[in-house]
Short mmCIF file of C-alpha atoms in Angstrom, two decimals:
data_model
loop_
_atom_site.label_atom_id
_atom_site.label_comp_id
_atom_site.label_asym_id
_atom_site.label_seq_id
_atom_site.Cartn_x
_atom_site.Cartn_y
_atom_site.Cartn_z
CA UNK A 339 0.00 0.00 0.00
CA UNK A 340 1.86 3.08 -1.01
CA UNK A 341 0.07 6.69 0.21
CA UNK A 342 1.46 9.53 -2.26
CA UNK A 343 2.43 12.87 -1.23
CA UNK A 344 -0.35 14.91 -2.67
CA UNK A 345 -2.59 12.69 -0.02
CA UNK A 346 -0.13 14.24 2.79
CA UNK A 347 -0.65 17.67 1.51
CA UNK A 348 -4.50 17.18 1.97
CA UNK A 349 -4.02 15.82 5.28
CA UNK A 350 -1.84 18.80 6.19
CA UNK A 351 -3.18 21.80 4.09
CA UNK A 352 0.54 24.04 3.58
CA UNK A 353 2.19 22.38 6.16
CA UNK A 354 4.54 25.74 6.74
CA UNK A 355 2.04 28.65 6.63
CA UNK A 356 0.79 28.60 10.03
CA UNK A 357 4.15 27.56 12.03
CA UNK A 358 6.32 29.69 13.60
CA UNK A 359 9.85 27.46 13.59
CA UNK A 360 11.72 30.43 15.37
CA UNK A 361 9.67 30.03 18.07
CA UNK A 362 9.52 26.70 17.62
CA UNK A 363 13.38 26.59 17.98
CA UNK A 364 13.22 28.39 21.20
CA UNK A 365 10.37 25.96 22.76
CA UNK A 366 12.76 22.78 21.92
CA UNK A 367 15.37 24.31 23.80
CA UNK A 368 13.36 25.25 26.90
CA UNK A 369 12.43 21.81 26.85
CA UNK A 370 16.01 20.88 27.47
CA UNK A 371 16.39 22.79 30.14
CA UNK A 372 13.46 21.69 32.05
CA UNK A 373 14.34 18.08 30.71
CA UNK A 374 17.63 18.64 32.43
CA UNK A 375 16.54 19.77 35.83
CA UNK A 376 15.92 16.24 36.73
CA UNK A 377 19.11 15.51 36.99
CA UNK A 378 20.73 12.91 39.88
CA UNK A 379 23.07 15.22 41.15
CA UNK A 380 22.78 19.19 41.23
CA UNK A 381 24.22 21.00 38.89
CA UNK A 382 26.20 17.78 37.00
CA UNK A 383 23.73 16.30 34.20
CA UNK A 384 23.60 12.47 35.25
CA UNK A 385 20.28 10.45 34.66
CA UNK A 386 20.45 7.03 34.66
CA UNK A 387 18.20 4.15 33.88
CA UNK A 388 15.18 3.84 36.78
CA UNK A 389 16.63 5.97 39.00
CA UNK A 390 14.77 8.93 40.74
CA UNK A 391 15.58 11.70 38.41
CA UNK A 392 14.93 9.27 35.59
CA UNK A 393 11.34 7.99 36.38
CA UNK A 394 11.06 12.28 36.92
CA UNK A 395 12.00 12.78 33.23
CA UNK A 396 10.06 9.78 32.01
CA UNK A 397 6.90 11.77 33.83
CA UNK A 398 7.75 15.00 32.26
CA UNK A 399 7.94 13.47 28.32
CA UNK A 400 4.72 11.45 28.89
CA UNK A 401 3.38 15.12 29.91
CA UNK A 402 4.42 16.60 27.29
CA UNK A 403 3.55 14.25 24.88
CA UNK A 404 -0.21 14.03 26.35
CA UNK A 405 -0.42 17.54 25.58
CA UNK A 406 0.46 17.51 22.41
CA UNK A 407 -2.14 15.17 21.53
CA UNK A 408 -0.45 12.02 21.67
CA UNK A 409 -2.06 8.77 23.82
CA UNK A 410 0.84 7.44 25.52
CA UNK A 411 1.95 4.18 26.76
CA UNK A 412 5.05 2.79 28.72
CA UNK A 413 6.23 -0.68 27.58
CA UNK A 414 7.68 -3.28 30.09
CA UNK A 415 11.14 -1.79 29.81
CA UNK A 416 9.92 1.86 31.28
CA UNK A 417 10.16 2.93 27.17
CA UNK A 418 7.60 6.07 26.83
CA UNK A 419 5.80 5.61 24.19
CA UNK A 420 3.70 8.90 22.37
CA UNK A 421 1.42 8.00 19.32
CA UNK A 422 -0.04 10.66 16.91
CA UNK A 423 -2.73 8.85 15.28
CA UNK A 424 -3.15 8.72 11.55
CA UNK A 425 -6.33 8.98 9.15
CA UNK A 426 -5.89 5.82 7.72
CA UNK A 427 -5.48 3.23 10.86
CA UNK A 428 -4.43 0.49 8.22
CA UNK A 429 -1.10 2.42 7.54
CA UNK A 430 2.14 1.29 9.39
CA UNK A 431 3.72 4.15 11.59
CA UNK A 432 6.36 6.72 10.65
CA UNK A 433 8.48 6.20 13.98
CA UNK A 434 10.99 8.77 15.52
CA UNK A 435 12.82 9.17 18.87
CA UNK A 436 15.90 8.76 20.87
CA UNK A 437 16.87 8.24 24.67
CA UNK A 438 16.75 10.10 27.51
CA UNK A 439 19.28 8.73 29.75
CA UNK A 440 22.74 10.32 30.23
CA UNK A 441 26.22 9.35 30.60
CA UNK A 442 27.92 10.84 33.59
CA UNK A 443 28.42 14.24 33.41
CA UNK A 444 27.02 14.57 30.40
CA UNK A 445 25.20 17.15 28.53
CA UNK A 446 21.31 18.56 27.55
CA UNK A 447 20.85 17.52 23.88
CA UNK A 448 22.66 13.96 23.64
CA UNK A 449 19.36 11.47 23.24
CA UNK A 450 16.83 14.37 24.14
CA UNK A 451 16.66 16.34 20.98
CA UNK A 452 15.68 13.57 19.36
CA UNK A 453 12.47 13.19 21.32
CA UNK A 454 12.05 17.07 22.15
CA UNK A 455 11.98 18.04 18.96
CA UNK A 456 9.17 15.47 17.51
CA UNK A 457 7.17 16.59 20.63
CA UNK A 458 7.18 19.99 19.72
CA UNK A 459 6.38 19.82 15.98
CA UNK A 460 3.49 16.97 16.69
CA UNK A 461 2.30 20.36 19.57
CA UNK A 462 2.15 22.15 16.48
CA UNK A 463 0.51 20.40 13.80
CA UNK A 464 -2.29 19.23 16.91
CA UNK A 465 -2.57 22.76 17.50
CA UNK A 466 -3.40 23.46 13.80
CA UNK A 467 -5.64 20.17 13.31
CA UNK A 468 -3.14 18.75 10.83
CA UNK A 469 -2.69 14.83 10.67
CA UNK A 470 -0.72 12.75 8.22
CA UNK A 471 -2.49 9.89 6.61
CA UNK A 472 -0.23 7.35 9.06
CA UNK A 473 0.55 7.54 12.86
CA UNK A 474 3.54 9.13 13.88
CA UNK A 475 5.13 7.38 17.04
CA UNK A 476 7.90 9.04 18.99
CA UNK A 477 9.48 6.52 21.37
CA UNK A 478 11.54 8.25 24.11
CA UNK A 479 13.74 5.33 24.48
CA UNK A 480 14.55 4.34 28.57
CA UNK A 481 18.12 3.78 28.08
CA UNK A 482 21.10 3.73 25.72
CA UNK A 483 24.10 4.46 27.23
CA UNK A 484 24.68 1.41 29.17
CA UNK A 485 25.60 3.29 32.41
CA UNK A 486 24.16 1.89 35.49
CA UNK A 487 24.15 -1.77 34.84
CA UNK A 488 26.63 -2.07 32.39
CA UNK A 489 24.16 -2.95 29.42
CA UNK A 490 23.24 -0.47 26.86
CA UNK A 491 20.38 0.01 24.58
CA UNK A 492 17.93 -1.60 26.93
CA UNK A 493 14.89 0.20 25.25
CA UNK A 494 15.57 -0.37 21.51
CA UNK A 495 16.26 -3.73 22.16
CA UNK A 496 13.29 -4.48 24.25
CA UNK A 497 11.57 -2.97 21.09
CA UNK A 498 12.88 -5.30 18.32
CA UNK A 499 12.37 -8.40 20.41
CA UNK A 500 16.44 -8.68 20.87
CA UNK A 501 16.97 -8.17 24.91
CA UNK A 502 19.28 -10.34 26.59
CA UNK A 503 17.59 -11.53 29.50
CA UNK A 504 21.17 -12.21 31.05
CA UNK A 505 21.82 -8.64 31.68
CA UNK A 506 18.80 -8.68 34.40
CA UNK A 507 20.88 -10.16 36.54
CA UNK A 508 23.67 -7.45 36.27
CA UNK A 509 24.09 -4.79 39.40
CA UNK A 510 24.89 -1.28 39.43
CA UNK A 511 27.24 -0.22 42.03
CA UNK A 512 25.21 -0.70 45.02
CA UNK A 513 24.20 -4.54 44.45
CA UNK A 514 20.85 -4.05 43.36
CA UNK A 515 20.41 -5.89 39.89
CA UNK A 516 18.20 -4.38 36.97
CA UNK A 517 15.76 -7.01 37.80
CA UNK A 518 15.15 -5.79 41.31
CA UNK A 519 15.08 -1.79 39.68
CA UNK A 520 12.29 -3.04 37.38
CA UNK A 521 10.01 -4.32 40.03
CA UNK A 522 10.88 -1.58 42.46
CA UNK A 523 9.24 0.45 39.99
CA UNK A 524 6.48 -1.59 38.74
CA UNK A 525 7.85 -2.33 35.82
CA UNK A 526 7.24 -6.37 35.06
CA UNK A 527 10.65 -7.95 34.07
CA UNK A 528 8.38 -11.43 32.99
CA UNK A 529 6.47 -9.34 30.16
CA UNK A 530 9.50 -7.78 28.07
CA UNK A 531 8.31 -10.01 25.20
CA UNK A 532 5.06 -7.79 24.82
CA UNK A 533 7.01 -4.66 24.40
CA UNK A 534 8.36 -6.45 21.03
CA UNK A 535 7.00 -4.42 17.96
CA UNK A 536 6.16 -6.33 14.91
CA UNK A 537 8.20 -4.74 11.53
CA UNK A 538 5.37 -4.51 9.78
CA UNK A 539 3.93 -2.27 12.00
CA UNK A 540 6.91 0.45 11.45
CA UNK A 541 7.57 1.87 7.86
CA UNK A 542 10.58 3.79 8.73
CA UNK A 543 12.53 4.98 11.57
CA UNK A 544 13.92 8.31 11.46
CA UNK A 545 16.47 9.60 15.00
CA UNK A 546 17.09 13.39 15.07
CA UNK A 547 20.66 13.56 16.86
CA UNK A 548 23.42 16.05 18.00
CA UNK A 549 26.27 15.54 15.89
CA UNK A 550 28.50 14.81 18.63
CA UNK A 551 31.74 15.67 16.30
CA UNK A 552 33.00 18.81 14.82
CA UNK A 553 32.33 18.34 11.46
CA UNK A 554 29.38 20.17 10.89
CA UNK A 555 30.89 23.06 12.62
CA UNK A 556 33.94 22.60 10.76
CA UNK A 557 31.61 22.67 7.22
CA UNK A 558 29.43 26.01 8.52
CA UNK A 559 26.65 23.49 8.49
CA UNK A 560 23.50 22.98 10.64
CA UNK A 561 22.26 19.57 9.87
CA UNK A 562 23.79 16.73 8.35
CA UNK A 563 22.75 13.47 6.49
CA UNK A 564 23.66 10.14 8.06
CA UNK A 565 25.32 7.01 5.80
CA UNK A 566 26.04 5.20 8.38
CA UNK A 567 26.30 3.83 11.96
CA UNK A 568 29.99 2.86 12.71
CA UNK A 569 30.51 -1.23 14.40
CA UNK A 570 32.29 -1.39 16.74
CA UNK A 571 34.46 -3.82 18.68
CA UNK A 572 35.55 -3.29 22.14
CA UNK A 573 37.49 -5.09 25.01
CA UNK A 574 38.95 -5.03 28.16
CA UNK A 575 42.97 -6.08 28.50
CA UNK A 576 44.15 -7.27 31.64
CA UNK A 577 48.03 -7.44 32.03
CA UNK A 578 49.57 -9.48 34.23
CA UNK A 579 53.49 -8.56 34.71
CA UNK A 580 55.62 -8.62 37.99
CA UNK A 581 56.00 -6.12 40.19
CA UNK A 582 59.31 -5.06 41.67
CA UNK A 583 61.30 -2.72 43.01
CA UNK A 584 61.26 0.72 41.30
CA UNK A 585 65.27 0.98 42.41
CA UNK A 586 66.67 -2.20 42.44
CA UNK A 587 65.44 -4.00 39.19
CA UNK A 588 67.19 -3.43 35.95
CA UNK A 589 65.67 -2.05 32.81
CA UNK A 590 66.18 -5.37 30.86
CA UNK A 591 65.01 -7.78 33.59
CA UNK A 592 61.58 -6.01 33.82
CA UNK A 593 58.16 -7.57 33.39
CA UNK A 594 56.37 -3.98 33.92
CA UNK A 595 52.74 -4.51 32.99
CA UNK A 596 51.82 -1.07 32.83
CA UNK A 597 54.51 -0.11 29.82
CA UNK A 598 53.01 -3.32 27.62
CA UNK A 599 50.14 -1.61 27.99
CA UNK A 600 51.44 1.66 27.06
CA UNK A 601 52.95 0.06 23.91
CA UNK A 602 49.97 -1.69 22.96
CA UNK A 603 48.06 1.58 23.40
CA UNK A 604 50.23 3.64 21.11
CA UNK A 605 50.21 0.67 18.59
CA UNK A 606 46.48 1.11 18.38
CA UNK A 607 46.65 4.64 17.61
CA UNK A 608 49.25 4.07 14.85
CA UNK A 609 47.53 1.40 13.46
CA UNK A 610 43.81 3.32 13.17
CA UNK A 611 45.48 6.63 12.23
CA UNK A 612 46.63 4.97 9.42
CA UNK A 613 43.70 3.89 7.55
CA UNK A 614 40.79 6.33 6.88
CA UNK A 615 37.53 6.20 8.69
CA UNK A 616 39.10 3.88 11.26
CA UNK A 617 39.43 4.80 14.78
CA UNK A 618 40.81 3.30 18.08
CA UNK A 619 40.11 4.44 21.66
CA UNK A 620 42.25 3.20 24.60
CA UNK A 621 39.47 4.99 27.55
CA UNK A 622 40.60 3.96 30.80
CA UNK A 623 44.28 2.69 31.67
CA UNK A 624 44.28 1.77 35.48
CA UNK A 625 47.26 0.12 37.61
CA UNK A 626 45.82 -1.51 40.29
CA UNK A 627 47.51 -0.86 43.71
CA UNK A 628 50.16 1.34 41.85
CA UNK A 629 52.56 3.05 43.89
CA UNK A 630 55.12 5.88 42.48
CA UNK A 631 58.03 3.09 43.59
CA UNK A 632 56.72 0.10 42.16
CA UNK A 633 57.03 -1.44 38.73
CA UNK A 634 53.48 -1.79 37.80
CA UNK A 635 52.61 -5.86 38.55
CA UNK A 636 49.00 -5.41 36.80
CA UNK A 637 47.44 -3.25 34.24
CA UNK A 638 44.08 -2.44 32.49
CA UNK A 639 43.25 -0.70 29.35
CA UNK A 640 40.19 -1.01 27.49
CA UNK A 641 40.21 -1.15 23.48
CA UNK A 642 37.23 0.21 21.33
CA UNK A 643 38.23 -0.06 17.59
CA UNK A 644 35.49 1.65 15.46
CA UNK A 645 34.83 2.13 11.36
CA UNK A 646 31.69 2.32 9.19
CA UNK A 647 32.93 -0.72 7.08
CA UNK A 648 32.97 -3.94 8.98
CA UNK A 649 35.65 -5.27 6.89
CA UNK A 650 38.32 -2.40 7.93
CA UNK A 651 37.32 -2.92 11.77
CA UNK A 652 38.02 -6.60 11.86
CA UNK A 653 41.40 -6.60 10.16
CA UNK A 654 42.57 -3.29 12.33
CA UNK A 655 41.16 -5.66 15.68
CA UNK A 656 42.89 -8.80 13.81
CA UNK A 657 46.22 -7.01 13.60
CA UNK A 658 45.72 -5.50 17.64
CA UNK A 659 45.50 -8.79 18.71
CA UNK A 660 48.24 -9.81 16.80
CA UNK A 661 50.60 -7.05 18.18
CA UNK A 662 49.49 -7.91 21.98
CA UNK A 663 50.37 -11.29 21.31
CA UNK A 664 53.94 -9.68 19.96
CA UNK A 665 54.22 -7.02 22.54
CA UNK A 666 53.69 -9.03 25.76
CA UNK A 667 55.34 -11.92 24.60
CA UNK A 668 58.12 -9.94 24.49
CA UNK A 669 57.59 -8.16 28.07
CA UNK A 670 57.23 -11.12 29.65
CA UNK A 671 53.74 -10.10 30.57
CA UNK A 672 50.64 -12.33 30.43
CA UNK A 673 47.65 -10.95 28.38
CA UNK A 674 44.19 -11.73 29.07
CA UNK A 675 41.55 -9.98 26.37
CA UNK A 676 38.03 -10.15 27.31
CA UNK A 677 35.27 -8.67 24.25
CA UNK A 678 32.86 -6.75 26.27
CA UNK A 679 30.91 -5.51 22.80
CA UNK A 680 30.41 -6.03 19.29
CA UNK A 681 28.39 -4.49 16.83
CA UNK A 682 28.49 -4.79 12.96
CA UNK A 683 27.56 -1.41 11.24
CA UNK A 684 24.29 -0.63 9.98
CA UNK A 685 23.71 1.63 6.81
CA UNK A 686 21.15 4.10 6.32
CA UNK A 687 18.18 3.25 3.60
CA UNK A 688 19.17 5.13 1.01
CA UNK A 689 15.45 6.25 -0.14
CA UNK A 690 15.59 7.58 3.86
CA UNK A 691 18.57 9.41 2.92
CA UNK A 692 17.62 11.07 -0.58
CA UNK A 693 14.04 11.94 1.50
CA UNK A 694 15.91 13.55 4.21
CA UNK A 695 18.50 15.22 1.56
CA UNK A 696 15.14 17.02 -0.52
CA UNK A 697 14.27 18.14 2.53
CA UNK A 698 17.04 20.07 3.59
CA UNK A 699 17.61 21.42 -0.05
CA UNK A 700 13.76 22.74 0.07
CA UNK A 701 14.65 24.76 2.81
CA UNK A 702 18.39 26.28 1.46
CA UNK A 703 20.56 23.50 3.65
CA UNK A 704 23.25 21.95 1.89
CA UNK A 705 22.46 18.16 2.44
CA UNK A 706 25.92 17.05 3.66
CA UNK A 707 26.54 13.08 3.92
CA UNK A 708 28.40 11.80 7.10
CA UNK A 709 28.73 8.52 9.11
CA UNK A 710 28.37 8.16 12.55
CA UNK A 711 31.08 6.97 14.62
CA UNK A 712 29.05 6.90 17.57
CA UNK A 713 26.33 4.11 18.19
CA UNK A 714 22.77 4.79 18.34
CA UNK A 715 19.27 3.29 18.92
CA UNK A 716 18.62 3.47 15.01
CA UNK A 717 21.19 1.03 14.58
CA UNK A 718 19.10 -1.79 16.81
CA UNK A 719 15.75 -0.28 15.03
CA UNK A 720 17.39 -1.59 12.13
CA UNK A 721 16.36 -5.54 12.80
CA UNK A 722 12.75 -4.20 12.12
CA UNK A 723 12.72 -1.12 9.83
CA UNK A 724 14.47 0.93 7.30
CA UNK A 725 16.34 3.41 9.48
CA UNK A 726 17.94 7.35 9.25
CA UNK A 727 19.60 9.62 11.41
CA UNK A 728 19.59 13.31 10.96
CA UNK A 729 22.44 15.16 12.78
CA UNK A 730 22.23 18.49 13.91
CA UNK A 731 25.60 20.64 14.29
CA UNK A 732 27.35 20.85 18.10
CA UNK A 733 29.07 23.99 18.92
CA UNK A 734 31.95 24.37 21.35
CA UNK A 735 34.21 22.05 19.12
CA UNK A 736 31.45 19.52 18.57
CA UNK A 737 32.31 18.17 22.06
CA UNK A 738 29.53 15.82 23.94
CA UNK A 739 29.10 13.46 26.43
CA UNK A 740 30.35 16.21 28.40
CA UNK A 741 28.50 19.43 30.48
CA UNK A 742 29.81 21.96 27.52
CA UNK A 743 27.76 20.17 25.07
CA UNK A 744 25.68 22.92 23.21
CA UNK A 745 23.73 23.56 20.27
CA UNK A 746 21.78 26.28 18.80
CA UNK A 747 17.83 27.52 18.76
CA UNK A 748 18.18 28.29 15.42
CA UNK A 749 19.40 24.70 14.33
CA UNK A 750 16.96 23.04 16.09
CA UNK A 751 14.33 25.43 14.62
CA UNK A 752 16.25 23.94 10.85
CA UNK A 753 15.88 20.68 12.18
CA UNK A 754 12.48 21.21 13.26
CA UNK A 755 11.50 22.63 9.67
CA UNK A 756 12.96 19.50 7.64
CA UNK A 757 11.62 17.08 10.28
CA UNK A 758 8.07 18.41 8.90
CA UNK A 759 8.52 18.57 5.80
CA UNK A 760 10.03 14.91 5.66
CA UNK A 761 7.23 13.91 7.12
CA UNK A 762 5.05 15.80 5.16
CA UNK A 763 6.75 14.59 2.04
CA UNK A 764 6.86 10.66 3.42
CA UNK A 765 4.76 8.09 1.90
CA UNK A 766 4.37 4.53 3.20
CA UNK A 767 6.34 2.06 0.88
CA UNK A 768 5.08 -1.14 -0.61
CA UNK A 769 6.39 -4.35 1.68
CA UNK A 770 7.00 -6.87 -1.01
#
């Protein structure tokens, strides 16, 4: 069943006319900022999964999202869950949304734009009576960063039927497990398989997301077009050595974990500097019980090797693994490598893409292609539907995950403006 644009337009009447997207821009933003006050610690932006301040925020979108016109519903993983209802109810849904829990210390916009912004255009077209001929569903996804209990993506995963049920048993750092979370606040850990959306009930899933990179900034650019979500491999490398005195042993006679590591760390960065959309992270490096006088006994460094194309990731995390072998070998120093994470990329549709690209060109932005290094919740919404990420440009460097992360009313009033008229200009694809 394919529902042409003309039959949008008659939905809508001029979609643009009556909506103020300055203003618009401005109410997205002061959504943040109320978004943000529920917060677990004062004046540090940390919200993570079922904790107070997150159930808070979960009450504040559902809120929101009733007054806009939306009937709302929370699945089993605490996912909230705003549907703008459609004139034909045989049509699948045009889905959108992101998360709304934090890292650490992180910023406003990372995961809530994404759901802020739908909000805010669906409290505009209610406002005017406007409805497209399918529903529009924004899911404000429960979690995606992985923080508390170690296990990210919780919501989108719950949503395509792919949660690992092993992960309820995982604690946060006071001992309770996610299981115990759940019930504590009513959520029902036994009925995650109802929160499972069919994929022929979702046409196409579209995430509105902060860059999270300078290169829109670097371009003079406000919103970008996504190819793809980078895979990504990552592990954890414990190094056993022997520790000794700082004084006494000699240079050569040394089995000092904490240089093997150093040497495997600056391999990686050689080795994913030198080939083009590749990139290697070594994030933590910890010496347990390290003392200024003590060769380091132990060591631990975590790896995360990242690239759009799977095939460049797994020889760069071939060759790593090669190299420890080499390097520790060498040392004296006994390697153990534990994979915490894998994920193979996921491409954009490209029909999403060219759709998202006419829309920025209708209104004077210069439809810029770029991949995403970071992972999202479109790239596990890809098991049921064809996917698409629009980014929107970071100022102060492009920096995120961080309390400097920033962004503009005016871009979000852009990003507001295309996100209608994409949807304005969507129709519902034939499913062969």
């Amino acid at each position: 069943m394919t529902m042409n644009t003309e039959d949008n337009v008659d939905a809508l009447g001029s979609q643009d006319q009556d909506i103020d997207y300055t203003l618009l821009g401005h109410d997205i933003m002061q959504r943040a900022e109320v978004l943000a006050q529920h917060t677990e610690q004062a004046g540090m932006m940390t919200r993570t999964y079922l904790t107070a301040a997150h159930v808070a925020a979960a009450a504040q979108i559902e809120a929101w999202m009733q007054d806009a016109g939306m009937t709302v519903r929370r699945d089993a993983t605490g996912n909230v869950i705003g549907r703008y209802e459609g004139t034909d109810q045989h049509l699948p849904m045009l889905m959108t949304g992101s998360h709304f829990d934090t890292v650490r210390n992180g910023g406003k916009y990372d995961g809530p734009l994404g759901i802020l912004l739908p909000i805010a255009c669906i409290d505009a077209w209610n406002k005017l009576g406007r409805r497209f001929p399918f529903p529009v569903e924004v899911v404000a996804f429960c979690e995606e960063e992985g923080v508390r209990f170690k296990a990210p993506l919780l919501g989108s995963r719950a949503i395509t039927g792919t949660f690992d049920y092993a992960v309820l048993d995982n604690q946060d750092s006071d001992g309770m497990t996610m299981r115990e979370a759940m019930t504590a606040e009513g959520l029902d850990p036994e009925s995650l398989p109802s929160a499972a959306m069919p994929s022929d009930s979702v046409a196409a899933y579209l995430e509105i997301h902060i860059e999270q990179g300078p290169v829109l900034l670097e371009e003079n650019l406000a919103l970008g077009v996504v190819t793809a979500i980078s895979g990504s491999t990552r592990f954890i490398l414990e190094l056993e050595g022997l520790a000794g005195h700082a004084g006494t042993v000699p240079m050569s006679s040394r089995h000092d974990a904490a240089m093997a590591g150093a040497e495997i760390a600056l391999y990686i960065e050689r080795r994913c500097t030198a080939a083009a959309g590749l990139v290697g992270t070594v994030g933590q490096f910890n010496v347990p019980n390290g003392a200024g006088n003590v060769i380091p006994g132990k060591a631990v460094i975590s790896i995360d090797i990242r690239a759009g194309d799977d095939a460049l990731r797994i020889e760069a995390v071939d060759d790593i693994q090669t190299e420890i072998t080499r390097i520790t070998t060498r040392r004296g120093v006994r390697p153990h490598l534990i994979k915490t994470y894998e994920a193979a990329s996921v491409a954009c549709a490209d029909w999403l893409q060219a759709r998202l690209a006419e829309s920025m060109q209708r209104h004077g932005c210069p439809p810029l292609s770029l991949p995403s290094g970071a992972g999202h919740d479109a790239m596990i919404i890809a098991d049921i539907a064809p996917v698409a990420m629009l980014f929107v440009r970071c100022g102060n460097g492009g920096i995120s995950h961080h309390p400097r992360e920033t962004m503009t009313a005016e871009d979000a009033a852009m990003a507001a403006q295309v996100f209608a008229d994409f949807a304005e200009n969507f129709s519902v694809p034939d499913r062969q």
